[in-house]
mmCIF file with all atom_site columns, C-alpha atoms in Angstrom:
data_model
loop_
_atom_site.group_PDB
_atom_site.id
_atom_site.type_symbol
_atom_site.label_atom_id
_atom_site.label_alt_id
_atom_site.label_comp_id
_atom_site.label_asym_id
_atom_site.label_entity_id
_atom_site.label_seq_id
_atom_site.pdbx_PDB_ins_code
_atom_site.Cartn_x
_atom_site.Cartn_y
_atom_site.Cartn_z
_atom_site.occupancy
_atom_site.B_iso_or_equiv
_atom_site.pdbx_formal_charge
_atom_site.auth_seq_id
_atom_site.auth_comp_id
_atom_site.auth_asym_id
_atom_site.auth_atom_id
_atom_site.pdbx_PDB_model_num
ATOM 1   C CA . MET A 1 1   ? -4.530  -15.915 14.142  1.00 54.00 ? 7   MET A CA 1
ATOM 2   C CA . ILE A 1 2   ? -6.003  -12.787 12.653  1.00 66.00 ? 8   ILE A CA 1
ATOM 3   C CA . GLN A 1 3   ? -5.395  -11.020 16.024  1.00 74.00 ? 9   GLN A CA 1
ATOM 4   C CA . ARG A 1 4   ? -1.671  -10.621 15.303  1.00 83.00 ? 10  ARG A CA 1
ATOM 5   C CA . ILE A 1 5   ? -0.081  -7.180  14.919  1.00 89.00 ? 11  ILE A CA 1
ATOM 6   C CA . GLN A 1 6   ? 0.754   -7.737  11.237  1.00 89.00 ? 12  GLN A CA 1
ATOM 7   C CA . SER A 1 7   ? -2.949  -8.195  10.562  1.00 90.00 ? 13  SER A CA 1
ATOM 8   C CA . LEU A 1 8   ? -3.543  -4.651  11.747  1.00 93.00 ? 14  LEU A CA 1
ATOM 9   C CA . TYR A 1 9   ? -0.691  -3.426  9.471   1.00 94.00 ? 15  TYR A CA 1
ATOM 10  C CA . PHE A 1 10  ? -2.112  -5.275  6.477   1.00 93.00 ? 16  PHE A CA 1
ATOM 11  C CA . LEU A 1 11  ? -5.564  -3.991  7.231   1.00 93.00 ? 17  LEU A CA 1
ATOM 12  C CA . GLY A 1 12  ? -4.250  -0.451  7.551   1.00 94.00 ? 18  GLY A CA 1
ATOM 13  C CA . ALA A 1 13  ? -2.443  -0.706  4.233   1.00 94.00 ? 19  ALA A CA 1
ATOM 14  C CA . ALA A 1 14  ? -5.617  -1.989  2.590   1.00 94.00 ? 20  ALA A CA 1
ATOM 15  C CA . LEU A 1 15  ? -7.661  0.817   4.070   1.00 94.00 ? 21  LEU A CA 1
ATOM 16  C CA . VAL A 1 16  ? -5.145  3.447   3.001   1.00 93.00 ? 22  VAL A CA 1
ATOM 17  C CA . SER A 1 17  ? -4.879  2.084   -0.531  1.00 91.00 ? 23  SER A CA 1
ATOM 18  C CA . GLY A 1 18  ? -8.503  1.111   -1.026  1.00 89.00 ? 24  GLY A CA 1
ATOM 19  C CA . GLY A 1 19  ? -10.623 3.425   1.088   1.00 85.00 ? 25  GLY A CA 1
ATOM 20  C CA . LEU A 1 20  ? -8.759  6.545   2.027   1.00 83.00 ? 26  LEU A CA 1
ATOM 21  C CA . SER A 1 21  ? -7.483  7.085   -1.500  1.00 79.00 ? 27  SER A CA 1
ATOM 22  C CA . PHE A 1 22  ? -11.020 7.868   -2.684  1.00 82.00 ? 28  PHE A CA 1
ATOM 23  C CA . MET A 1 23  ? -11.475 10.629  -0.114  1.00 84.00 ? 29  MET A CA 1
ATOM 24  C CA . VAL A 1 24  ? -8.440  12.791  -0.532  1.00 82.00 ? 30  VAL A CA 1
ATOM 25  C CA . SER A 1 25  ? -7.184  14.810  -3.542  1.00 80.00 ? 31  SER A CA 1
ATOM 26  C CA . PHE A 1 26  ? -3.922  13.970  -5.240  1.00 81.00 ? 32  PHE A CA 1
ATOM 27  C CA . PHE A 1 27  ? -3.280  17.225  -7.068  1.00 77.00 ? 33  PHE A CA 1
ATOM 28  C CA . ALA A 1 28  ? -4.785  20.619  -6.287  1.00 73.00 ? 34  ALA A CA 1
ATOM 29  C CA . GLY A 1 29  ? -4.920  23.196  -9.011  1.00 68.00 ? 35  GLY A CA 1
ATOM 30  C CA . ASP A 1 30  ? -6.857  25.947  -10.710 1.00 70.00 ? 36  ASP A CA 1
ATOM 31  C CA . ASN A 1 31  ? -9.531  23.543  -12.037 1.00 74.00 ? 37  ASN A CA 1
ATOM 32  C CA . GLY A 1 32  ? -10.146 22.030  -8.616  1.00 75.00 ? 38  GLY A CA 1
ATOM 33  C CA . PRO A 1 33  ? -8.796  18.902  -6.941  1.00 78.00 ? 39  PRO A CA 1
ATOM 34  C CA . VAL A 1 34  ? -7.840  15.853  -8.968  1.00 76.00 ? 40  VAL A CA 1
ATOM 35  C CA . MET A 1 35  ? -9.224  12.743  -7.384  1.00 79.00 ? 41  MET A CA 1
ATOM 36  C CA . LEU A 1 36  ? -8.153  9.119   -7.821  1.00 76.00 ? 42  LEU A CA 1
ATOM 37  C CA . HIS A 1 37  ? -11.161 8.073   -9.875  1.00 73.00 ? 43  HIS A CA 1
ATOM 38  C CA . ASP A 1 38  ? -10.159 10.599  -12.528 1.00 75.00 ? 44  ASP A CA 1
ATOM 39  C CA . ASP A 1 39  ? -7.421  8.290   -13.819 1.00 80.00 ? 45  ASP A CA 1
ATOM 40  C CA . PHE A 1 40  ? -8.027  4.572   -14.379 1.00 85.00 ? 46  PHE A CA 1
ATOM 41  C CA . ILE A 1 41  ? -4.387  3.513   -14.046 1.00 86.00 ? 47  ILE A CA 1
ATOM 42  C CA . PHE A 1 42  ? -4.024  4.924   -10.555 1.00 85.00 ? 48  PHE A CA 1
ATOM 43  C CA . LEU A 1 43  ? -7.359  3.495   -9.539  1.00 87.00 ? 49  LEU A CA 1
ATOM 44  C CA . SER A 1 44  ? -6.445  -0.015  -10.713 1.00 91.00 ? 50  SER A CA 1
ATOM 45  C CA . LEU A 1 45  ? -2.980  0.096   -9.079  1.00 91.00 ? 51  LEU A CA 1
ATOM 46  C CA . PHE A 1 46  ? -4.367  1.326   -5.746  1.00 91.00 ? 52  PHE A CA 1
ATOM 47  C CA . LEU A 1 47  ? -7.013  -1.391  -5.807  1.00 92.00 ? 53  LEU A CA 1
ATOM 48  C CA . ALA A 1 48  ? -4.331  -3.977  -6.624  1.00 94.00 ? 54  ALA A CA 1
ATOM 49  C CA . VAL A 1 49  ? -2.341  -2.907  -3.549  1.00 94.00 ? 55  VAL A CA 1
ATOM 50  C CA . ALA A 1 50  ? -5.490  -3.094  -1.417  1.00 94.00 ? 56  ALA A CA 1
ATOM 51  C CA . GLY A 1 51  ? -6.339  -6.541  -2.815  1.00 95.00 ? 57  GLY A CA 1
ATOM 52  C CA . LEU A 1 52  ? -2.856  -7.846  -2.176  1.00 94.00 ? 58  LEU A CA 1
ATOM 53  C CA . SER A 1 53  ? -2.913  -6.465  1.327   1.00 94.00 ? 59  SER A CA 1
ATOM 54  C CA . LEU A 1 54  ? -6.223  -8.177  2.084   1.00 94.00 ? 60  LEU A CA 1
ATOM 55  C CA . GLY A 1 55  ? -4.962  -11.364 0.432   1.00 93.00 ? 61  GLY A CA 1
ATOM 56  C CA . ALA A 1 56  ? -1.929  -11.297 2.699   1.00 92.00 ? 62  ALA A CA 1
ATOM 57  C CA . LEU A 1 57  ? -4.160  -10.605 5.716   1.00 91.00 ? 63  LEU A CA 1
ATOM 58  C CA . PHE A 1 58  ? -6.250  -13.704 5.121   1.00 91.00 ? 64  PHE A CA 1
ATOM 59  C CA . SER A 1 59  ? -3.373  -16.051 4.228   1.00 89.00 ? 65  SER A CA 1
ATOM 60  C CA . TYR A 1 60  ? -2.197  -16.088 7.841   1.00 82.00 ? 66  TYR A CA 1
ATOM 61  C CA . LYS A 1 61  ? -1.578  -19.858 7.845   1.00 84.00 ? 67  LYS A CA 1
ATOM 62  C CA . LYS A 1 62  ? 1.060   -19.472 5.110   1.00 87.00 ? 68  LYS A CA 1
ATOM 63  C CA . ARG A 1 63  ? 3.497   -16.915 6.406   1.00 86.00 ? 69  ARG A CA 1
ATOM 64  C CA . ARG A 1 64  ? 5.831   -17.152 3.394   1.00 89.00 ? 70  ARG A CA 1
ATOM 65  C CA . ASN A 1 65  ? 2.904   -16.325 1.084   1.00 91.00 ? 71  ASN A CA 1
ATOM 66  C CA . GLN A 1 66  ? 2.164   -13.331 3.291   1.00 91.00 ? 72  GLN A CA 1
ATOM 67  C CA . VAL A 1 67  ? 5.684   -12.066 2.846   1.00 92.00 ? 73  VAL A CA 1
ATOM 68  C CA . VAL A 1 68  ? 5.541   -12.529 -0.939  1.00 94.00 ? 74  VAL A CA 1
ATOM 69  C CA . LEU A 1 69  ? 2.214   -10.739 -1.240  1.00 95.00 ? 75  LEU A CA 1
ATOM 70  C CA . GLY A 1 70  ? 3.440   -7.952  1.011   1.00 94.00 ? 76  GLY A CA 1
ATOM 71  C CA . ARG A 1 71  ? 6.569   -7.481  -1.032  1.00 96.00 ? 77  ARG A CA 1
ATOM 72  C CA . LEU A 1 72  ? 4.587   -7.444  -4.254  1.00 96.00 ? 78  LEU A CA 1
ATOM 73  C CA . ALA A 1 73  ? 2.264   -4.801  -2.734  1.00 96.00 ? 79  ALA A CA 1
ATOM 74  C CA . ILE A 1 74  ? 5.303   -2.747  -1.737  1.00 96.00 ? 80  ILE A CA 1
ATOM 75  C CA . LEU A 1 75  ? 6.639   -2.948  -5.267  1.00 97.00 ? 81  LEU A CA 1
ATOM 76  C CA . ILE A 1 76  ? 3.317   -1.842  -6.739  1.00 96.00 ? 82  ILE A CA 1
ATOM 77  C CA . SER A 1 77  ? 3.112   1.005   -4.204  1.00 94.00 ? 83  SER A CA 1
ATOM 78  C CA . PHE A 1 78  ? 6.534   2.259   -5.270  1.00 95.00 ? 84  PHE A CA 1
ATOM 79  C CA . THR A 1 79  ? 5.385   2.055   -8.860  1.00 94.00 ? 85  THR A CA 1
ATOM 80  C CA . VAL A 1 80  ? 2.249   4.047   -8.040  1.00 90.00 ? 86  VAL A CA 1
ATOM 81  C CA . PHE A 1 81  ? 4.247   6.716   -6.229  1.00 91.00 ? 87  PHE A CA 1
ATOM 82  C CA . GLY A 1 82  ? 6.639   6.996   -9.173  1.00 92.00 ? 88  GLY A CA 1
ATOM 83  C CA . PHE A 1 83  ? 3.801   7.208   -11.703 1.00 88.00 ? 89  PHE A CA 1
ATOM 84  C CA . MET A 1 84  ? 2.087   9.850   -9.656  1.00 86.00 ? 90  MET A CA 1
ATOM 85  C CA . LEU A 1 85  ? 5.149   12.061  -9.450  1.00 85.00 ? 91  LEU A CA 1
ATOM 86  C CA . TYR A 1 86  ? 5.819   11.553  -13.182 1.00 86.00 ? 92  TYR A CA 1
ATOM 87  C CA . HIS A 1 87  ? 2.172   12.322  -14.029 1.00 81.00 ? 93  HIS A CA 1
ATOM 88  C CA . TRP A 1 88  ? 2.238   15.449  -11.872 1.00 80.00 ? 94  TRP A CA 1
ATOM 89  C CA . TYR A 1 89  ? 5.461   16.628  -13.435 1.00 81.00 ? 95  TYR A CA 1
ATOM 90  C CA . GLU A 1 90  ? 4.406   16.028  -17.038 1.00 80.00 ? 96  GLU A CA 1
ATOM 91  C CA . VAL A 1 91  ? 0.758   17.094  -16.869 1.00 74.00 ? 97  VAL A CA 1
ATOM 92  C CA . TYR A 1 92  ? 0.161   19.421  -13.961 1.00 68.00 ? 98  TYR A CA 1
ATOM 93  C CA . GLN A 1 93  ? 3.516   21.183  -13.496 1.00 67.00 ? 99  GLN A CA 1
ATOM 94  C CA . ALA A 1 94  ? 2.883   23.721  -16.255 1.00 57.00 ? 100 ALA A CA 1
ATOM 95  C CA . ALA A 1 95  ? -0.343  24.808  -14.623 1.00 58.00 ? 101 ALA A CA 1
ATOM 96  C CA . SER A 1 96  ? 1.469   25.457  -11.356 1.00 56.00 ? 102 SER A CA 1
ATOM 97  C CA . ASP A 1 97  ? -0.625  22.919  -9.510  1.00 64.00 ? 103 ASP A CA 1
ATOM 98  C CA . ARG A 1 98  ? 0.275   21.717  -6.092  1.00 75.00 ? 104 ARG A CA 1
ATOM 99  C CA . LEU A 1 99  ? 0.636   18.218  -4.776  1.00 77.00 ? 105 LEU A CA 1
ATOM 100 C CA . GLY A 1 100 ? -2.198  17.068  -2.589  1.00 79.00 ? 106 GLY A CA 1
ATOM 101 C CA . ILE A 1 101 ? -1.954  14.876  0.467   1.00 82.00 ? 107 ILE A CA 1
ATOM 102 C CA . GLY A 1 102 ? -3.076  11.846  -1.522  1.00 83.00 ? 108 GLY A CA 1
ATOM 103 C CA . VAL A 1 103 ? 0.278   11.628  -3.343  1.00 84.00 ? 109 VAL A CA 1
ATOM 104 C CA . PHE A 1 104 ? 1.827   10.448  -0.102  1.00 87.00 ? 110 PHE A CA 1
ATOM 105 C CA . LEU A 1 105 ? -0.666  7.643   0.509   1.00 89.00 ? 111 LEU A CA 1
ATOM 106 C CA . PRO A 1 106 ? 1.512   5.085   -1.308  1.00 91.00 ? 112 PRO A CA 1
ATOM 107 C CA . LEU A 1 107 ? 4.378   5.944   1.056   1.00 93.00 ? 113 LEU A CA 1
ATOM 108 C CA . LEU A 1 108 ? 2.135   5.352   4.063   1.00 94.00 ? 114 LEU A CA 1
ATOM 109 C CA . ALA A 1 109 ? 1.066   2.054   2.535   1.00 94.00 ? 115 ALA A CA 1
ATOM 110 C CA . ILE A 1 110 ? 4.735   1.113   2.007   1.00 96.00 ? 116 ILE A CA 1
ATOM 111 C CA . ILE A 1 111 ? 5.546   1.852   5.633   1.00 96.00 ? 117 ILE A CA 1
ATOM 112 C CA . LEU A 1 112 ? 2.599   -0.232  6.878   1.00 96.00 ? 118 LEU A CA 1
ATOM 113 C CA . LEU A 1 113 ? 3.431   -3.116  4.546   1.00 96.00 ? 119 LEU A CA 1
ATOM 114 C CA . SER A 1 114 ? 7.097   -3.078  5.583   1.00 96.00 ? 120 SER A CA 1
ATOM 115 C CA . MET A 1 115 ? 6.124   -3.215  9.236   1.00 96.00 ? 121 MET A CA 1
ATOM 116 C CA . ALA A 1 116 ? 3.735   -6.105  8.506   1.00 94.00 ? 122 ALA A CA 1
ATOM 117 C CA . ASN A 1 117 ? 6.425   -8.030  6.621   1.00 94.00 ? 123 ASN A CA 1
ATOM 118 C CA . ARG A 1 118 ? 8.836   -7.549  9.474   1.00 94.00 ? 124 ARG A CA 1
ATOM 119 C CA . ALA A 1 119 ? 6.286   -8.858  12.012  1.00 92.00 ? 125 ALA A CA 1
ATOM 120 C CA . VAL A 1 120 ? 5.509   -11.877 9.764   1.00 90.00 ? 126 VAL A CA 1
ATOM 121 C CA . MET A 1 121 ? 9.220   -12.734 9.533   1.00 91.00 ? 127 MET A CA 1
ATOM 122 C CA . LYS A 1 122 ? 9.563   -12.468 13.318  1.00 90.00 ? 128 LYS A CA 1
ATOM 123 C CA . ASP A 1 123 ? 6.729   -15.007 13.669  1.00 85.00 ? 129 ASP A CA 1
ATOM 124 C CA . GLU A 1 124 ? 8.371   -17.245 11.079  1.00 83.00 ? 130 GLU A CA 1
ATOM 125 C CA . TYR A 1 125 ? 11.683  -17.170 13.003  1.00 85.00 ? 131 TYR A CA 1
ATOM 126 C CA . LYS A 1 126 ? 9.862   -17.999 16.250  1.00 84.00 ? 132 LYS A CA 1
ATOM 127 C CA . VAL A 1 127 ? 8.147   -20.969 14.645  1.00 82.00 ? 133 VAL A CA 1
ATOM 128 C CA . GLN A 1 128 ? 11.452  -22.257 13.228  1.00 81.00 ? 134 GLN A CA 1
ATOM 129 C CA . ALA A 1 129 ? 13.122  -21.846 16.625  1.00 82.00 ? 135 ALA A CA 1
ATOM 130 C CA . ALA A 1 130 ? 10.288  -23.732 18.325  1.00 80.00 ? 136 ALA A CA 1
ATOM 131 C CA . ASP A 1 131 ? 10.582  -26.527 15.756  1.00 72.00 ? 137 ASP A CA 1
ATOM 132 C CA . ARG A 1 132 ? 14.299  -26.867 16.482  1.00 72.00 ? 138 ARG A CA 1
ATOM 133 C CA . PHE A 1 133 ? 13.594  -27.456 20.187  1.00 70.00 ? 139 PHE A CA 1
ATOM 134 C CA . ARG A 1 134 ? 11.236  -30.372 19.545  1.00 63.00 ? 140 ARG A CA 1
#
């Protein structure tokens, strides 16, 4: 059952959080771009979101667990986004640095995880409806 559409969404969220976040800059300033591996907190939270997304991807037999893992990943992604904006405002604002495209990666992960959770819930409703007809 890995060929379902929510599997693509979970995989996309894992790739955005785990892979793409290492390739783009988060803040651009006078000293050059600030990458993810420059701060351990962001690195660990992004890897947690990627791990939860992959965990949800491979727990396809337990749809309720998929939803719980997806919601937890969404919560962590919101936390990452908030920490990034706070960190930028407190540390880099005085140096007139600009936000990079990497700051918006948690938002992309949130969108993908929300779409995956919606597809999982649709499958769950279909299974419940089919069980009622038996």
